[in-house]
């Protein structure tokens, strides 16, 4: 069943589908990652693409629960960044295409909020 989006703000970013799938910088058209559809509750992602464009994603849902910050880091399974508690795949970030980024993503299954910075 499709979830109802409460907030969806995309800046210089395009998603392949409503709230997930392949993620693109609209300035240069480069694929910068993949956002898994069914496993996250909220995502905040700000980035600077190698082309110099700054973009962002903010998405949450009407049924999103309030998460709790977690000191654990995401784990990598194949090429996906996953929740270390239940191995839910959350997203893929193609770091070679980005100068830097900031991420906060909430796992739908366990409610943990994972944050990460790259670059700068």
PDB file of N, CA and C in Angstrom, residues 16-66:
ATOM      1  N   UNK A  16      13.165   9.188  -9.133  1.00  0.00           N
ATOM      2  CA  UNK A  16      12.578   8.395 -10.210  1.00  0.00           C
ATOM      3  C   UNK A  16      11.098   8.133  -9.965  1.00  0.00           C
ATOM      4  N   UNK A  17      10.698   8.081  -8.695  1.00  0.00           N
ATOM      5  CA  UNK A  17       9.290   7.847  -8.362  1.00  0.00           C
ATOM      6  C   UNK A  17       8.890   8.797  -7.240  1.00  0.00           C
ATOM      7  N   UNK A  18       7.681   8.701  -6.773  1.00  0.00           N
ATOM      8  CA  UNK A  18       7.119   9.633  -5.800  1.00  0.00           C
ATOM      9  C   UNK A  18       7.971   9.901  -4.582  1.00  0.00           C
ATOM     10  N   UNK A  19       8.421   8.864  -3.910  1.00  0.00           N
ATOM     11  CA  UNK A  19       9.218   9.073  -2.692  1.00  0.00           C
ATOM     12  C   UNK A  19      10.400   8.125  -2.590  1.00  0.00           C
ATOM     13  N   UNK A  20      10.922   7.726  -3.746  1.00  0.00           N
ATOM     14  CA  UNK A  20      12.099   6.863  -3.717  1.00  0.00           C
ATOM     15  C   UNK A  20      12.624   6.568  -5.104  1.00  0.00           C
ATOM     16  N   UNK A  21      13.512   5.608  -5.145  1.00  0.00           N
ATOM     17  CA  UNK A  21      14.109   5.186  -6.402  1.00  0.00           C
ATOM     18  C   UNK A  21      15.402   5.938  -6.682  1.00  0.00           C
ATOM     19  N   UNK A  22      15.837   5.858  -7.914  1.00  0.00           N
ATOM     20  CA  UNK A  22      17.068   6.538  -8.309  1.00  0.00           C
ATOM     21  C   UNK A  22      16.913   8.032  -8.092  1.00  0.00           C
ATOM     22  N   UNK A  23      17.997   8.649  -7.668  1.00  0.00           N
ATOM     23  CA  UNK A  23      18.005  10.056  -7.283  1.00  0.00           C
ATOM     24  C   UNK A  23      19.005  10.793  -8.173  1.00  0.00           C
ATOM     25  N   UNK A  24      18.587  11.947  -8.702  1.00  0.00           N
ATOM     26  CA  UNK A  24      19.393  12.674  -9.676  1.00  0.00           C
ATOM     27  C   UNK A  24      19.562  14.137  -9.289  1.00  0.00           C
ATOM     28  N   UNK A  25      20.730  14.688  -9.600  1.00  0.00           N
ATOM     29  CA  UNK A  25      20.960  16.129  -9.549  1.00  0.00           C
ATOM     30  C   UNK A  25      20.322  16.711 -10.811  1.00  0.00           C
ATOM     31  N   UNK A  26      19.436  17.683 -10.656  1.00  0.00           N
ATOM     32  CA  UNK A  26      18.763  18.239 -11.841  1.00  0.00           C
ATOM     33  C   UNK A  26      19.660  19.180 -12.638  1.00  0.00           C
ATOM     34  N   UNK A  27      20.709  19.711 -12.015  1.00  0.00           N
ATOM     35  CA  UNK A  27      21.597  20.635 -12.731  1.00  0.00           C
ATOM     36  C   UNK A  27      22.399  19.917 -13.807  1.00  0.00           C
ATOM     37  N   UNK A  28      22.935  18.741 -13.479  1.00  0.00           N
ATOM     38  CA  UNK A  28      23.785  18.030 -14.442  1.00  0.00           C
ATOM     39  C   UNK A  28      23.180  16.700 -14.910  1.00  0.00           C
ATOM     40  N   UNK A  29      22.121  16.240 -14.251  1.00  0.00           N
ATOM     41  CA  UNK A  29      21.476  14.996 -14.642  1.00  0.00           C
ATOM     42  C   UNK A  29      22.139  13.745 -14.102  1.00  0.00           C
ATOM     43  N   UNK A  30      23.203  13.897 -13.299  1.00  0.00           N
ATOM     44  CA  UNK A  30      23.911  12.730 -12.764  1.00  0.00           C
ATOM     45  C   UNK A  30      23.086  11.992 -11.719  1.00  0.00           C
ATOM     46  N   UNK A  31      23.187  10.687 -11.752  1.00  0.00           N
ATOM     47  CA  UNK A  31      22.601   9.833 -10.734  1.00  0.00           C
ATOM     48  C   UNK A  31      23.486   9.951  -9.494  1.00  0.00           C
ATOM     49  N   UNK A  32      22.913  10.365  -8.363  1.00  0.00           N
ATOM     50  CA  UNK A  32      23.707  10.535  -7.145  1.00  0.00           C
ATOM     51  C   UNK A  32      23.395   9.477  -6.083  1.00  0.00           C
ATOM     52  N   UNK A  33      22.413   8.617  -6.349  1.00  0.00           N
ATOM     53  CA  UNK A  33      22.110   7.569  -5.375  1.00  0.00           C
ATOM     54  C   UNK A  33      20.770   6.928  -5.588  1.00  0.00           C
ATOM     55  N   UNK A  34      20.351   6.206  -4.566  1.00  0.00           N
ATOM     56  CA  UNK A  34      19.090   5.476  -4.606  1.00  0.00           C
ATOM     57  C   UNK A  34      18.450   5.549  -3.227  1.00  0.00           C
ATOM     58  N   UNK A  35      17.190   5.941  -3.159  1.00  0.00           N
ATOM     59  CA  UNK A  35      16.449   6.012  -1.907  1.00  0.00           C
ATOM     60  C   UNK A  35      15.430   4.874  -1.904  1.00  0.00           C
ATOM     61  N   UNK A  36      15.579   3.951  -0.948  1.00  0.00           N
ATOM     62  CA  UNK A  36      14.685   2.790  -0.879  1.00  0.00           C
ATOM     63  C   UNK A  36      13.272   3.239  -0.503  1.00  0.00           C
ATOM     64  N   UNK A  37      12.270   2.697  -1.158  1.00  0.00           N
ATOM     65  CA  UNK A  37      10.887   3.148  -1.011  1.00  0.00           C
ATOM     66  C   UNK A  37      10.272   2.869   0.360  1.00  0.00           C
ATOM     67  N   UNK A  38      10.332   1.653   0.802  1.00  0.00           N
ATOM     68  CA  UNK A  38       9.471   1.201   1.892  1.00  0.00           C
ATOM     69  C   UNK A  38      10.134   1.131   3.255  1.00  0.00           C
ATOM     70  N   UNK A  39      11.404   1.494   3.384  1.00  0.00           N
ATOM     71  CA  UNK A  39      12.098   1.200   4.633  1.00  0.00           C
ATOM     72  C   UNK A  39      12.446   2.436   5.466  1.00  0.00           C
ATOM     73  N   UNK A  40      12.191   3.629   4.959  1.00  0.00           N
ATOM     74  CA  UNK A  40      12.494   4.812   5.752  1.00  0.00           C
ATOM     75  C   UNK A  40      11.209   5.535   6.130  1.00  0.00           C
ATOM     76  N   UNK A  41      11.270   6.262   7.249  1.00  0.00           N
ATOM     77  CA  UNK A  41      10.128   7.030   7.724  1.00  0.00           C
ATOM     78  C   UNK A  41      10.287   8.520   7.433  1.00  0.00           C
ATOM     79  N   UNK A  42      11.518   8.986   7.439  1.00  0.00           N
ATOM     80  CA  UNK A  42      11.816  10.395   7.170  1.00  0.00           C
ATOM     81  C   UNK A  42      13.248  10.467   6.656  1.00  0.00           C
ATOM     82  N   UNK A  43      13.482  11.350   5.705  1.00  0.00           N
ATOM     83  CA  UNK A  43      14.837  11.562   5.210  1.00  0.00           C
ATOM     84  C   UNK A  43      15.078  13.056   5.026  1.00  0.00           C
ATOM     85  N   UNK A  44      16.231  13.507   5.504  1.00  0.00           N
ATOM     86  CA  UNK A  44      16.745  14.851   5.256  1.00  0.00           C
ATOM     87  C   UNK A  44      18.134  14.666   4.671  1.00  0.00           C
ATOM     88  N   UNK A  45      18.333  15.179   3.471  1.00  0.00           N
ATOM     89  CA  UNK A  45      19.593  14.979   2.762  1.00  0.00           C
ATOM     90  C   UNK A  45      19.939  16.273   2.049  1.00  0.00           C
ATOM     91  N   UNK A  46      21.082  16.847   2.378  1.00  0.00           N
ATOM     92  CA  UNK A  46      21.594  18.032   1.687  1.00  0.00           C
ATOM     93  C   UNK A  46      22.944  17.652   1.092  1.00  0.00           C
ATOM     94  N   UNK A  47      23.191  18.133  -0.126  1.00  0.00           N
ATOM     95  CA  UNK A  47      24.429  17.741  -0.791  1.00  0.00           C
ATOM     96  C   UNK A  47      24.931  18.832  -1.719  1.00  0.00           C
ATOM     97  N   UNK A  48      26.224  18.718  -2.049  1.00  0.00           N
ATOM     98  CA  UNK A  48      26.809  19.492  -3.127  1.00  0.00           C
ATOM     99  C   UNK A  48      27.319  18.495  -4.151  1.00  0.00           C
ATOM    100  N   UNK A  49      26.770  18.575  -5.349  1.00  0.00           N
ATOM    101  CA  UNK A  49      27.158  17.691  -6.443  1.00  0.00           C
ATOM    102  C   UNK A  49      28.528  18.128  -6.968  1.00  0.00           C
ATOM    103  N   UNK A  50      29.220  17.230  -7.614  1.00  0.00           N
ATOM    104  CA  UNK A  50      30.498  17.571  -8.238  1.00  0.00           C
ATOM    105  C   UNK A  50      30.363  18.693  -9.266  1.00  0.00           C
ATOM    106  N   UNK A  51      29.158  18.891  -9.801  1.00  0.00           N
ATOM    107  CA  UNK A  51      28.956  19.963 -10.780  1.00  0.00           C
ATOM    108  C   UNK A  51      28.859  21.333 -10.104  1.00  0.00           C
ATOM    109  N   UNK A  52      28.802  21.357  -8.757  1.00  0.00           N
ATOM    110  CA  UNK A  52      28.716  22.611  -8.019  1.00  0.00           C
ATOM    111  C   UNK A  52      27.320  22.962  -7.543  1.00  0.00           C
ATOM    112  N   UNK A  53      26.319  22.244  -8.018  1.00  0.00           N
ATOM    113  CA  UNK A  53      24.941  22.495  -7.608  1.00  0.00           C
ATOM    114  C   UNK A  53      24.698  21.984  -6.186  1.00  0.00           C
ATOM    115  N   UNK A  54      23.922  22.733  -5.434  1.00  0.00           N
ATOM    116  CA  UNK A  54      23.502  22.314  -4.099  1.00  0.00           C
ATOM    117  C   UNK A  54      22.065  21.817  -4.198  1.00  0.00           C
ATOM    118  N   UNK A  55      21.807  20.670  -3.601  1.00  0.00           N
ATOM    119  CA  UNK A  55      20.474  20.102  -3.633  1.00  0.00           C
ATOM    120  C   UNK A  55      20.081  19.546  -2.289  1.00  0.00           C
ATOM    121  N   UNK A  56      18.787  19.234  -2.168  1.00  0.00           N
ATOM    122  CA  UNK A  56      18.314  18.662  -0.917  1.00  0.00           C
ATOM    123  C   UNK A  56      17.035  17.861  -1.129  1.00  0.00           C
ATOM    124  N   UNK A  57      16.790  16.981  -0.150  1.00  0.00           N
ATOM    125  CA  UNK A  57      15.577  16.173  -0.091  1.00  0.00           C
ATOM    126  C   UNK A  57      15.069  16.245   1.342  1.00  0.00           C
ATOM    127  N   UNK A  58      13.782  16.482   1.507  1.00  0.00           N
ATOM    128  CA  UNK A  58      13.113  16.350   2.790  1.00  0.00           C
ATOM    129  C   UNK A  58      11.791  15.651   2.512  1.00  0.00           C
ATOM    130  N   UNK A  59      11.649  14.442   3.043  1.00  0.00           N
ATOM    131  CA  UNK A  59      10.410  13.678   2.845  1.00  0.00           C
ATOM    132  C   UNK A  59      10.032  13.021   4.165  1.00  0.00           C
ATOM    133  N   UNK A  60       8.754  13.156   4.529  1.00  0.00           N
ATOM    134  CA  UNK A  60       8.182  12.337   5.589  1.00  0.00           C
ATOM    135  C   UNK A  60       6.730  12.041   5.229  1.00  0.00           C
ATOM    136  N   UNK A  61       6.089  11.228   6.043  1.00  0.00           N
ATOM    137  CA  UNK A  61       4.780  10.688   5.711  1.00  0.00           C
ATOM    138  C   UNK A  61       3.764  10.997   6.800  1.00  0.00           C
ATOM    139  N   UNK A  62       2.481  10.923   6.458  1.00  0.00           N
ATOM    140  CA  UNK A  62       1.426  11.182   7.423  1.00  0.00           C
ATOM    141  C   UNK A  62       1.493  10.220   8.604  1.00  0.00           C
ATOM    142  N   UNK A  63       1.938   8.988   8.370  1.00  0.00           N
ATOM    143  CA  UNK A  63       2.007   7.993   9.449  1.00  0.00           C
ATOM    144  C   UNK A  63       3.413   7.856  10.040  1.00  0.00           C
ATOM    145  N   UNK A  64       4.301   8.805   9.751  1.00  0.00           N
ATOM    146  CA  UNK A  64       5.661   8.743  10.293  1.00  0.00           C
ATOM    147  C   UNK A  64       5.630   8.871  11.815  1.00  0.00           C
ATOM    148  N   UNK A  65       6.375   7.995  12.473  1.00  0.00           N
ATOM    149  CA  UNK A  65       6.506   8.056  13.926  1.00  0.00           C
ATOM    150  C   UNK A  65       7.699   8.935  14.275  1.00  0.00           C
ATOM    151  N   UNK A  66       7.700   9.463  15.480  1.00  0.00           N
ATOM    152  CA  UNK A  66       8.829  10.259  15.945  1.00  0.00           C
ATOM    153  C   UNK A  66       9.984   9.308  16.229  1.00  0.00           C
TER     154      UNK A  66
END
